[in-house]
Amino acid sequence: MNFSRVILAILATSPVMTLAAETIQHAWWKEAVVYQVYPRSFKDSNGDGVGDLKGITSKLEYIQRLGVNVIWLSPHFDSPNADNGYDIRDYRKVMADFGTMADFDELLHGIKQRNMKLILDLVVNHTSDEHAWFAESRKSKDSPYRDHYFWRPAKDGHEPNNWVSFFSGSAWTLDPATNEYYLHLFAAKQPDLNWDNPKVRREVYDLMKFWLDKGVDGFRMDVIPFISKRPGLPDLPPDYMTRPQYFYAMGPHLHEYLREMNREVLSKYDAMTVGEAFGVTLEQTPSLVDERRHELDMIFNFDVVRLNRDGEQWRDWTLPEMKAIYTTEDKALDAHSWNTVFLSNHDNPRVVSAFGDDSAAFRIPSAKLLATMVLTLKGTPFIYQGDELGMTNYPFTRIEEFDDIQVKNGWKADVLTGKMKAGPYLANLRKTSRDNSRTPMQWDDSSSAGFTTAATPWLRVNPNYKDINAARELADPSSIYNYFCKMVEFRKKTPALVYGVYEDLDPRNAHIFAYTRTLGTEKYLVVLNFSKADVSYTLPGGITAGELQISNLASRESKTHALQLKAWEARVYRQ
Ligand code: TEU
């Protein structure tokens, strides 16, 4: 549908202009709904237990039916898989486990044929230690590639500084070949690239062009705020030791490098960019996404998705805290900036387990409520594979069941050293581990949930696959999947849900999230009951609910100011 025309028509007839026509900057990526595919876990086509590109191609119809129009593909590049592809050995090659370049071309073709777009994962803060640049770099102190990375001699017989890795321990590893340390903010097999070296930046711009020239539509940029390091690599101040991301991010040349990347590459294509902004505060966000600065289109802010975490420890979150973040985000971003909305990804637990209620009684309504929220808030929605089915966290009980390097390193550093007890450590992982979202997609009730014909998939299938799977949900009109389809469709045909002004009507209410989205005379009211109790709710400010458009529990209540909401009920009204 042509939003521009609809919006101009609405504004032309609008007596009260809540949003002036000139403040709306249209863009396809603002109107998009993005679906993240984690290739390792999506669909295995050749029976080796690992998902692959042909598998994704075979499921494009499933994705298209959902109504999403952009696919974000987690890394599919050649990699030794120390961190499941976030350690790249060759940026121009497809990971052998996932197939060939011909398979990639076929996937891209299939996506385009269905009028969808594809964005890739640009992981350029670091490479694999098996990348040819690093292999050269480590050979000698005067290697022409030495300065592609950060090499430093020992300081008083120790690491060059006190920086910590996100995957436990020091961010420095001593390399015997030259007896110097190299920097890695993540695993030792993920050395950080030195962006202050113009040759590195040129290499990155070239590889971006390589994929854009193939026809991809943009990038999700992995930990992009970390690319500019603080000069002299000063020690982490003590209060940053448990949240080093805020020290590593936003280095002095970040804006300069992003603008250069934009000028040299992105401005020449109709591409979308979304930066993974780990360590970026809300106050800093506009400096990255204000369109007049020509840096990024939008970023992922982690305040909501990590609301349930204190460092790496699970904490119980409250609804007023969540609402306050959405309001602060909204206020921080003006008409020149755009936001994202997401509650999960491959680094976080399942959305229904983390923010809903995955018990048998409430899994379905709470998953639908969360879908309603993500698809009616302001910002481009990102949906992680399997969340459209209400897939849940995995019932991990033993350390051997995990695959993630973050878990394995953490176990060695914290449990095997006696710093933490195994029981509570596992209990925390059960709620927070990244592997919760990486278990294979549940396609049907055959063995391994139809993900693979191999005897053992690379990561265990959630035992609940007989109940929770795509085949079952496609056939059931009242399923989470079909509700998602309906919500995506509703958002796509409703400009107010994309561009409308956001207002939280009741910020302090501990159970109800009630907000409006207004564009000209078009206004929608969203009411979400975030509790397992039924709630009688009087709308604040004398508001009366209008015509009911969507309900996750087949409610019929309309035109009233006193709502009888069931547990986890979600409704959308047209005012
Ligand atoms: O993640 C960035 C990041 O810093 C965190 O989300 C991190 O994964 C971890 O959860 C910190 O506690 C990106 C990728 O999304 C992630 O999969 C990679 O492992 C990481 O970068 C390194 O490339």
Short mmCIF file of N, CA and C in Angstrom, two decimals, residues 267-424:
data_model
loop_
_atom_site.label_atom_id
_atom_site.label_comp_id
_atom_site.label_asym_id
_atom_site.label_seq_id
_atom_site.Cartn_x
_atom_site.Cartn_y
_atom_site.Cartn_z
N SER A 267 25.69 5.31 0.95
CA SER A 267 24.97 6.35 0.22
C SER A 267 24.77 5.98 -1.25
N LYS A 268 25.53 5.02 -1.73
CA LYS A 268 25.44 4.64 -3.15
C LYS A 268 24.38 3.56 -3.39
N TYR A 269 23.75 3.08 -2.32
CA TYR A 269 22.76 2.00 -2.44
C TYR A 269 21.51 2.39 -1.66
N ASP A 270 20.40 1.72 -1.98
CA ASP A 270 19.18 1.92 -1.19
C ASP A 270 19.19 0.86 -0.09
N ALA A 271 20.10 1.06 0.87
CA ALA A 271 20.32 0.01 1.87
C ALA A 271 19.85 0.47 3.24
N MET A 272 19.44 -0.48 4.06
CA MET A 272 19.10 -0.13 5.43
C MET A 272 20.19 -0.62 6.38
N THR A 273 20.37 0.13 7.47
CA THR A 273 21.36 -0.28 8.45
C THR A 273 20.77 -0.24 9.85
N VAL A 274 21.13 -1.25 10.62
CA VAL A 274 20.73 -1.26 12.03
C VAL A 274 21.95 -1.68 12.84
N GLY A 275 22.37 -0.80 13.73
CA GLY A 275 23.57 -1.07 14.52
C GLY A 275 23.21 -1.77 15.81
N GLU A 276 23.97 -2.81 16.12
CA GLU A 276 23.77 -3.44 17.43
C GLU A 276 24.51 -2.55 18.43
N ALA A 277 23.75 -1.78 19.21
CA ALA A 277 24.37 -0.71 19.99
C ALA A 277 24.58 -1.09 21.44
N PHE A 278 25.24 -2.21 21.65
CA PHE A 278 25.57 -2.63 23.00
C PHE A 278 26.49 -1.56 23.60
N GLY A 279 26.12 -1.03 24.77
CA GLY A 279 26.97 -0.02 25.42
C GLY A 279 26.66 1.41 25.04
N VAL A 280 25.57 1.62 24.29
CA VAL A 280 25.20 2.99 23.91
C VAL A 280 24.03 3.44 24.78
N THR A 281 24.13 4.63 25.36
CA THR A 281 23.03 5.11 26.20
C THR A 281 21.97 5.77 25.32
N LEU A 282 20.80 5.96 25.91
CA LEU A 282 19.72 6.60 25.15
C LEU A 282 20.10 8.01 24.74
N GLU A 283 20.83 8.69 25.62
CA GLU A 283 21.24 10.07 25.32
C GLU A 283 22.16 10.08 24.09
N GLN A 284 22.96 9.03 23.95
CA GLN A 284 23.90 8.99 22.82
C GLN A 284 23.24 8.54 21.51
N THR A 285 22.05 7.94 21.62
CA THR A 285 21.45 7.31 20.45
C THR A 285 21.24 8.26 19.26
N PRO A 286 20.66 9.46 19.48
CA PRO A 286 20.44 10.32 18.31
C PRO A 286 21.73 10.63 17.55
N SER A 287 22.86 10.65 18.25
CA SER A 287 24.10 10.97 17.56
C SER A 287 24.47 9.90 16.54
N LEU A 288 23.86 8.73 16.65
CA LEU A 288 24.14 7.65 15.69
C LEU A 288 23.07 7.54 14.61
N VAL A 289 21.84 7.94 14.94
CA VAL A 289 20.74 7.66 14.00
C VAL A 289 20.04 8.90 13.44
N ASP A 290 20.43 10.08 13.87
CA ASP A 290 19.81 11.28 13.29
C ASP A 290 20.15 11.31 11.80
N GLU A 291 19.12 11.33 10.96
CA GLU A 291 19.35 11.18 9.52
C GLU A 291 20.23 12.29 8.94
N ARG A 292 20.28 13.44 9.62
CA ARG A 292 21.09 14.54 9.09
C ARG A 292 22.57 14.29 9.29
N ARG A 293 22.90 13.29 10.10
CA ARG A 293 24.32 12.99 10.36
C ARG A 293 24.87 11.93 9.40
N HIS A 294 24.00 11.22 8.69
CA HIS A 294 24.42 10.22 7.70
C HIS A 294 25.33 9.15 8.31
N GLU A 295 24.84 8.56 9.40
CA GLU A 295 25.61 7.46 10.00
C GLU A 295 24.81 6.16 9.87
N LEU A 296 23.90 5.88 10.82
CA LEU A 296 23.10 4.64 10.74
C LEU A 296 21.62 5.01 10.66
N ASP A 297 20.79 4.07 10.16
CA ASP A 297 19.34 4.32 10.11
C ASP A 297 18.71 4.12 11.49
N MET A 298 19.14 3.09 12.17
CA MET A 298 18.56 2.81 13.49
C MET A 298 19.52 1.90 14.25
N ILE A 299 19.28 1.80 15.54
CA ILE A 299 20.11 0.91 16.35
C ILE A 299 19.21 0.03 17.23
N PHE A 300 19.81 -1.04 17.72
CA PHE A 300 19.15 -1.83 18.77
C PHE A 300 19.64 -1.27 20.09
N ASN A 301 18.71 -0.74 20.87
CA ASN A 301 19.03 -0.33 22.23
C ASN A 301 18.67 -1.51 23.13
N PHE A 302 19.54 -1.81 24.10
CA PHE A 302 19.34 -3.04 24.90
C PHE A 302 18.61 -2.84 26.21
N ASP A 303 18.15 -1.60 26.47
CA ASP A 303 17.57 -1.33 27.79
C ASP A 303 16.37 -2.23 28.11
N VAL A 304 15.49 -2.45 27.14
CA VAL A 304 14.32 -3.29 27.42
C VAL A 304 14.72 -4.77 27.45
N VAL A 305 15.45 -5.20 26.45
CA VAL A 305 15.74 -6.64 26.36
C VAL A 305 16.61 -7.12 27.53
N ARG A 306 17.38 -6.21 28.13
CA ARG A 306 18.21 -6.57 29.28
C ARG A 306 17.64 -6.05 30.62
N LEU A 307 16.37 -5.63 30.56
CA LEU A 307 15.69 -5.18 31.78
C LEU A 307 15.65 -6.28 32.83
N ASN A 308 15.65 -7.53 32.34
CA ASN A 308 15.58 -8.67 33.26
C ASN A 308 16.97 -9.17 33.67
N ARG A 309 17.98 -8.33 33.52
CA ARG A 309 19.34 -8.75 33.85
C ARG A 309 20.06 -7.71 34.70
N ASP A 310 20.85 -8.22 35.64
CA ASP A 310 21.74 -7.37 36.40
C ASP A 310 23.11 -7.94 36.07
N GLY A 311 23.86 -7.31 35.17
CA GLY A 311 25.03 -7.96 34.61
C GLY A 311 24.55 -9.18 33.84
N GLU A 312 25.01 -10.36 34.24
CA GLU A 312 24.53 -11.59 33.59
C GLU A 312 23.50 -12.31 34.45
N GLN A 313 23.18 -11.74 35.62
CA GLN A 313 22.23 -12.38 36.54
C GLN A 313 20.79 -12.00 36.23
N TRP A 314 19.91 -12.99 36.26
CA TRP A 314 18.49 -12.71 36.06
C TRP A 314 17.96 -11.83 37.20
N ARG A 315 17.13 -10.86 36.87
CA ARG A 315 16.41 -10.11 37.90
C ARG A 315 14.96 -9.99 37.45
N ASP A 316 14.05 -9.95 38.41
CA ASP A 316 12.65 -9.78 38.06
C ASP A 316 12.43 -8.32 37.67
N TRP A 317 11.75 -8.14 36.57
CA TRP A 317 11.54 -6.78 36.06
C TRP A 317 10.09 -6.36 36.35
N THR A 318 9.83 -5.07 36.25
CA THR A 318 8.46 -4.61 36.48
C THR A 318 7.96 -3.86 35.26
N LEU A 319 6.66 -3.86 35.11
CA LEU A 319 6.06 -3.20 33.94
C LEU A 319 6.32 -1.68 33.92
N PRO A 320 6.18 -0.97 35.06
CA PRO A 320 6.48 0.47 35.00
C PRO A 320 7.91 0.76 34.53
N GLU A 321 8.87 -0.13 34.87
CA GLU A 321 10.24 0.08 34.39
C GLU A 321 10.28 -0.03 32.86
N MET A 322 9.59 -1.02 32.34
CA MET A 322 9.59 -1.21 30.89
C MET A 322 8.95 -0.02 30.19
N LYS A 323 7.83 0.42 30.73
CA LYS A 323 7.11 1.54 30.11
C LYS A 323 7.97 2.81 30.14
N ALA A 324 8.69 2.98 31.26
CA ALA A 324 9.53 4.18 31.38
C ALA A 324 10.61 4.19 30.29
N ILE A 325 11.14 3.00 29.98
CA ILE A 325 12.17 2.95 28.93
C ILE A 325 11.57 3.33 27.58
N TYR A 326 10.39 2.76 27.28
CA TYR A 326 9.78 3.10 25.99
C TYR A 326 9.51 4.60 25.87
N THR A 327 9.07 5.20 26.97
CA THR A 327 8.79 6.64 26.92
C THR A 327 10.09 7.43 26.77
N THR A 328 11.11 7.03 27.52
CA THR A 328 12.39 7.74 27.41
C THR A 328 12.95 7.61 26.00
N GLU A 329 12.86 6.40 25.43
CA GLU A 329 13.34 6.21 24.06
C GLU A 329 12.60 7.14 23.11
N ASP A 330 11.29 7.17 23.30
CA ASP A 330 10.47 7.97 22.40
C ASP A 330 10.85 9.45 22.50
N LYS A 331 11.10 9.90 23.71
CA LYS A 331 11.45 11.31 23.90
C LYS A 331 12.85 11.62 23.37
N ALA A 332 13.73 10.61 23.48
CA ALA A 332 15.12 10.84 23.04
C ALA A 332 15.21 10.97 21.52
N LEU A 333 14.25 10.37 20.81
CA LEU A 333 14.33 10.37 19.35
C LEU A 333 13.30 11.33 18.77
N ASP A 334 13.77 12.29 17.99
CA ASP A 334 12.82 13.23 17.40
C ASP A 334 12.45 12.79 15.99
N ALA A 335 11.86 13.69 15.22
CA ALA A 335 11.36 13.33 13.89
C ALA A 335 12.49 12.95 12.93
N HIS A 336 13.73 13.25 13.30
CA HIS A 336 14.85 12.93 12.41
C HIS A 336 15.49 11.59 12.74
N SER A 337 14.98 10.92 13.76
CA SER A 337 15.60 9.66 14.19
C SER A 337 14.56 8.54 14.22
N TRP A 338 15.01 7.34 14.10
CA TRP A 338 14.09 6.20 14.07
C TRP A 338 14.56 5.13 15.05
N ASN A 339 13.60 4.33 15.54
CA ASN A 339 13.91 3.34 16.57
C ASN A 339 13.65 1.92 16.07
N THR A 340 14.05 0.94 16.87
CA THR A 340 13.69 -0.46 16.61
C THR A 340 12.89 -0.94 17.82
N VAL A 341 12.07 -1.98 17.62
CA VAL A 341 11.37 -2.61 18.74
C VAL A 341 11.66 -4.10 18.68
N PHE A 342 12.21 -4.65 19.74
CA PHE A 342 12.48 -6.09 19.77
C PHE A 342 12.55 -6.54 21.22
N LEU A 343 12.22 -7.79 21.45
CA LEU A 343 12.26 -8.34 22.81
C LEU A 343 13.16 -9.57 22.88
N SER A 344 13.72 -9.95 21.75
CA SER A 344 14.53 -11.16 21.73
C SER A 344 15.43 -11.15 20.52
N ASN A 345 16.42 -12.00 20.53
CA ASN A 345 17.27 -12.30 19.38
C ASN A 345 18.08 -13.53 19.75
N HIS A 346 19.11 -13.83 18.96
CA HIS A 346 19.87 -15.06 19.21
C HIS A 346 20.77 -14.94 20.45
N ASP A 347 20.83 -13.79 21.09
CA ASP A 347 21.66 -13.60 22.28
C ASP A 347 20.83 -13.53 23.55
N ASN A 348 19.55 -13.75 23.43
CA ASN A 348 18.67 -13.57 24.59
C ASN A 348 17.69 -14.72 24.68
N PRO A 349 17.12 -14.92 25.88
CA PRO A 349 16.16 -16.03 26.02
C PRO A 349 14.91 -15.80 25.18
N ARG A 350 14.07 -16.80 25.14
CA ARG A 350 12.82 -16.73 24.36
C ARG A 350 11.90 -15.67 24.92
N VAL A 351 11.24 -14.97 24.02
CA VAL A 351 10.44 -13.83 24.43
C VAL A 351 9.31 -14.22 25.38
N VAL A 352 8.65 -15.34 25.11
CA VAL A 352 7.51 -15.70 25.97
C VAL A 352 7.98 -16.13 27.35
N SER A 353 9.19 -16.71 27.44
CA SER A 353 9.71 -17.11 28.74
C SER A 353 10.24 -15.91 29.51
N ALA A 354 10.80 -14.94 28.82
CA ALA A 354 11.42 -13.80 29.49
C ALA A 354 10.43 -12.70 29.85
N PHE A 355 9.49 -12.44 28.97
CA PHE A 355 8.59 -11.29 29.19
C PHE A 355 7.12 -11.68 29.32
N GLY A 356 6.81 -12.94 28.99
CA GLY A 356 5.43 -13.41 29.13
C GLY A 356 5.37 -14.44 30.23
N ASP A 357 4.59 -15.49 29.99
CA ASP A 357 4.43 -16.55 30.97
C ASP A 357 4.35 -17.84 30.17
N ASP A 358 5.40 -18.67 30.26
CA ASP A 358 5.42 -19.86 29.40
C ASP A 358 4.76 -21.09 30.03
N SER A 359 3.97 -20.86 31.09
CA SER A 359 3.23 -21.99 31.67
C SER A 359 2.12 -22.41 30.69
N ALA A 360 1.63 -23.64 30.86
CA ALA A 360 0.61 -24.15 29.94
C ALA A 360 -0.60 -23.23 29.90
N ALA A 361 -0.94 -22.63 31.03
CA ALA A 361 -2.15 -21.82 31.09
C ALA A 361 -2.03 -20.51 30.30
N PHE A 362 -0.83 -19.93 30.29
CA PHE A 362 -0.73 -18.57 29.76
C PHE A 362 0.23 -18.38 28.59
N ARG A 363 0.86 -19.47 28.15
CA ARG A 363 1.84 -19.29 27.06
C ARG A 363 1.20 -18.65 25.83
N ILE A 364 0.06 -19.17 25.43
CA ILE A 364 -0.53 -18.67 24.18
C ILE A 364 -1.00 -17.21 24.30
N PRO A 365 -1.82 -16.87 25.31
CA PRO A 365 -2.22 -15.45 25.37
C PRO A 365 -1.05 -14.51 25.61
N SER A 366 -0.07 -14.92 26.43
CA SER A 366 1.02 -13.96 26.70
C SER A 366 1.91 -13.78 25.47
N ALA A 367 2.12 -14.85 24.69
CA ALA A 367 2.91 -14.69 23.46
C ALA A 367 2.17 -13.77 22.49
N LYS A 368 0.86 -13.91 22.44
CA LYS A 368 0.08 -13.04 21.54
C LYS A 368 0.11 -11.59 22.04
N LEU A 369 0.05 -11.42 23.35
CA LEU A 369 0.11 -10.06 23.89
C LEU A 369 1.45 -9.40 23.52
N LEU A 370 2.54 -10.15 23.65
CA LEU A 370 3.85 -9.57 23.34
C LEU A 370 3.96 -9.23 21.85
N ALA A 371 3.35 -10.08 21.02
CA ALA A 371 3.34 -9.79 19.58
C ALA A 371 2.56 -8.50 19.32
N THR A 372 1.46 -8.35 20.03
CA THR A 372 0.65 -7.14 19.87
C THR A 372 1.49 -5.91 20.22
N MET A 373 2.23 -6.02 21.31
CA MET A 373 3.04 -4.87 21.75
C MET A 373 4.15 -4.55 20.74
N VAL A 374 4.91 -5.56 20.35
CA VAL A 374 6.03 -5.31 19.44
C VAL A 374 5.54 -4.72 18.11
N LEU A 375 4.35 -5.13 17.70
CA LEU A 375 3.85 -4.67 16.40
C LEU A 375 3.02 -3.39 16.47
N THR A 376 2.86 -2.82 17.67
CA THR A 376 2.11 -1.56 17.74
C THR A 376 2.92 -0.44 18.39
N LEU A 377 4.12 -0.75 18.88
CA LEU A 377 4.96 0.32 19.43
C LEU A 377 5.63 1.07 18.28
N LYS A 378 6.30 2.17 18.64
CA LYS A 378 6.90 2.99 17.58
C LYS A 378 8.34 2.55 17.30
N GLY A 379 8.59 2.15 16.07
CA GLY A 379 9.92 1.68 15.69
C GLY A 379 9.76 0.45 14.80
N THR A 380 10.79 0.12 14.06
CA THR A 380 10.71 -1.04 13.17
C THR A 380 10.77 -2.32 14.02
N PRO A 381 9.76 -3.18 13.91
CA PRO A 381 9.75 -4.40 14.73
C PRO A 381 10.68 -5.48 14.17
N PHE A 382 11.41 -6.13 15.07
CA PHE A 382 12.27 -7.26 14.70
C PHE A 382 11.75 -8.48 15.46
N ILE A 383 11.46 -9.54 14.69
CA ILE A 383 10.92 -10.76 15.28
C ILE A 383 11.95 -11.86 15.10
N TYR A 384 12.24 -12.57 16.17
CA TYR A 384 13.24 -13.63 16.10
C TYR A 384 12.57 -14.98 15.80
N GLN A 385 13.15 -15.74 14.91
CA GLN A 385 12.58 -17.02 14.47
C GLN A 385 12.07 -17.86 15.64
N GLY A 386 10.87 -18.39 15.47
CA GLY A 386 10.30 -19.28 16.51
C GLY A 386 9.44 -18.53 17.50
N ASP A 387 9.68 -17.22 17.65
CA ASP A 387 8.82 -16.46 18.57
C ASP A 387 7.40 -16.37 18.02
N GLU A 388 7.28 -16.47 16.70
CA GLU A 388 5.94 -16.45 16.10
C GLU A 388 5.17 -17.75 16.41
N LEU A 389 5.89 -18.75 16.96
CA LEU A 389 5.22 -20.00 17.36
C LEU A 389 5.06 -20.06 18.87
N GLY A 390 5.62 -19.07 19.56
CA GLY A 390 5.61 -19.12 21.03
C GLY A 390 6.58 -20.16 21.55
N MET A 391 7.70 -20.38 20.83
CA MET A 391 8.72 -21.32 21.34
C MET A 391 9.25 -20.80 22.67
N THR A 392 9.60 -21.74 23.55
CA THR A 392 9.97 -21.38 24.92
C THR A 392 11.45 -21.68 25.20
N ASN A 393 11.92 -21.23 26.36
CA ASN A 393 13.25 -21.60 26.82
C ASN A 393 13.36 -23.12 26.94
N TYR A 394 14.59 -23.60 26.91
CA TYR A 394 14.86 -25.05 27.01
C TYR A 394 15.05 -25.43 28.48
N PRO A 395 14.54 -26.59 28.88
CA PRO A 395 14.69 -26.97 30.31
C PRO A 395 16.08 -27.52 30.64
N PHE A 396 17.09 -26.69 30.49
CA PHE A 396 18.47 -27.13 30.75
C PHE A 396 18.65 -27.60 32.20
N THR A 397 19.35 -28.72 32.37
CA THR A 397 19.65 -29.15 33.74
C THR A 397 21.15 -29.43 33.95
N ARG A 398 21.87 -29.66 32.85
CA ARG A 398 23.29 -30.01 32.99
C ARG A 398 24.14 -29.14 32.09
N ILE A 399 25.35 -28.88 32.52
CA ILE A 399 26.24 -27.99 31.75
C ILE A 399 26.53 -28.59 30.36
N GLU A 400 26.53 -29.92 30.28
CA GLU A 400 26.85 -30.58 29.00
C GLU A 400 25.81 -30.28 27.93
N GLU A 401 24.64 -29.80 28.33
CA GLU A 401 23.60 -29.54 27.35
C GLU A 401 23.80 -28.23 26.59
N PHE A 402 24.73 -27.39 27.08
CA PHE A 402 24.94 -26.10 26.43
C PHE A 402 26.02 -26.19 25.36
N ASP A 403 25.91 -25.31 24.37
CA ASP A 403 26.90 -25.23 23.31
C ASP A 403 27.66 -23.90 23.35
N ASP A 404 27.01 -22.86 23.85
CA ASP A 404 27.52 -21.49 23.75
C ASP A 404 28.88 -21.28 24.41
N ILE A 405 29.78 -20.63 23.69
CA ILE A 405 31.12 -20.34 24.22
C ILE A 405 31.06 -19.45 25.46
N GLN A 406 30.05 -18.58 25.49
CA GLN A 406 29.91 -17.71 26.67
C GLN A 406 29.65 -18.56 27.93
N VAL A 407 28.81 -19.58 27.77
CA VAL A 407 28.50 -20.48 28.89
C VAL A 407 29.72 -21.31 29.27
N LYS A 408 30.36 -21.89 28.25
CA LYS A 408 31.49 -22.79 28.54
C LYS A 408 32.63 -22.04 29.22
N ASN A 409 32.95 -20.86 28.69
CA ASN A 409 34.02 -20.07 29.31
C ASN A 409 33.63 -19.61 30.71
N GLY A 410 32.37 -19.21 30.85
CA GLY A 410 31.88 -18.73 32.14
C GLY A 410 31.94 -19.83 33.19
N TRP A 411 31.58 -21.03 32.79
CA TRP A 411 31.60 -22.19 33.70
C TRP A 411 33.02 -22.43 34.22
N LYS A 412 33.98 -22.40 33.27
CA LYS A 412 35.39 -22.61 33.65
C LYS A 412 35.86 -21.51 34.60
N ALA A 413 35.52 -20.27 34.24
CA ALA A 413 36.03 -19.13 35.01
C ALA A 413 35.33 -18.96 36.35
N ASP A 414 34.04 -19.28 36.42
CA ASP A 414 33.30 -18.97 37.64
C ASP A 414 32.97 -20.19 38.50
N VAL A 415 32.66 -21.31 37.88
CA VAL A 415 32.24 -22.48 38.66
C VAL A 415 33.42 -23.39 38.97
N LEU A 416 34.20 -23.72 37.94
CA LEU A 416 35.31 -24.65 38.18
C LEU A 416 36.38 -24.05 39.11
N THR A 417 36.42 -22.74 39.20
CA THR A 417 37.36 -22.09 40.12
C THR A 417 36.78 -21.97 41.53
N GLY A 418 35.50 -22.33 41.67
CA GLY A 418 34.87 -22.27 42.99
C GLY A 418 34.28 -20.90 43.33
N LYS A 419 34.35 -19.95 42.40
CA LYS A 419 33.81 -18.61 42.68
C LYS A 419 32.30 -18.66 42.84
N MET A 420 31.64 -19.52 42.06
CA MET A 420 30.18 -19.63 42.15
C MET A 420 29.78 -21.09 42.25
N LYS A 421 28.62 -21.33 42.85
CA LYS A 421 28.14 -22.71 43.01
C LYS A 421 27.43 -23.16 41.74
N ALA A 422 27.61 -24.45 41.39
CA ALA A 422 27.04 -24.97 40.15
C ALA A 422 25.51 -24.82 40.10
N GLY A 423 24.83 -25.11 41.21
CA GLY A 423 23.36 -25.09 41.21
C GLY A 423 22.79 -23.73 40.80
N PRO A 424 23.10 -22.68 41.56
CA PRO A 424 22.57 -21.37 41.19
C PRO A 424 23.07 -20.88 39.83
#
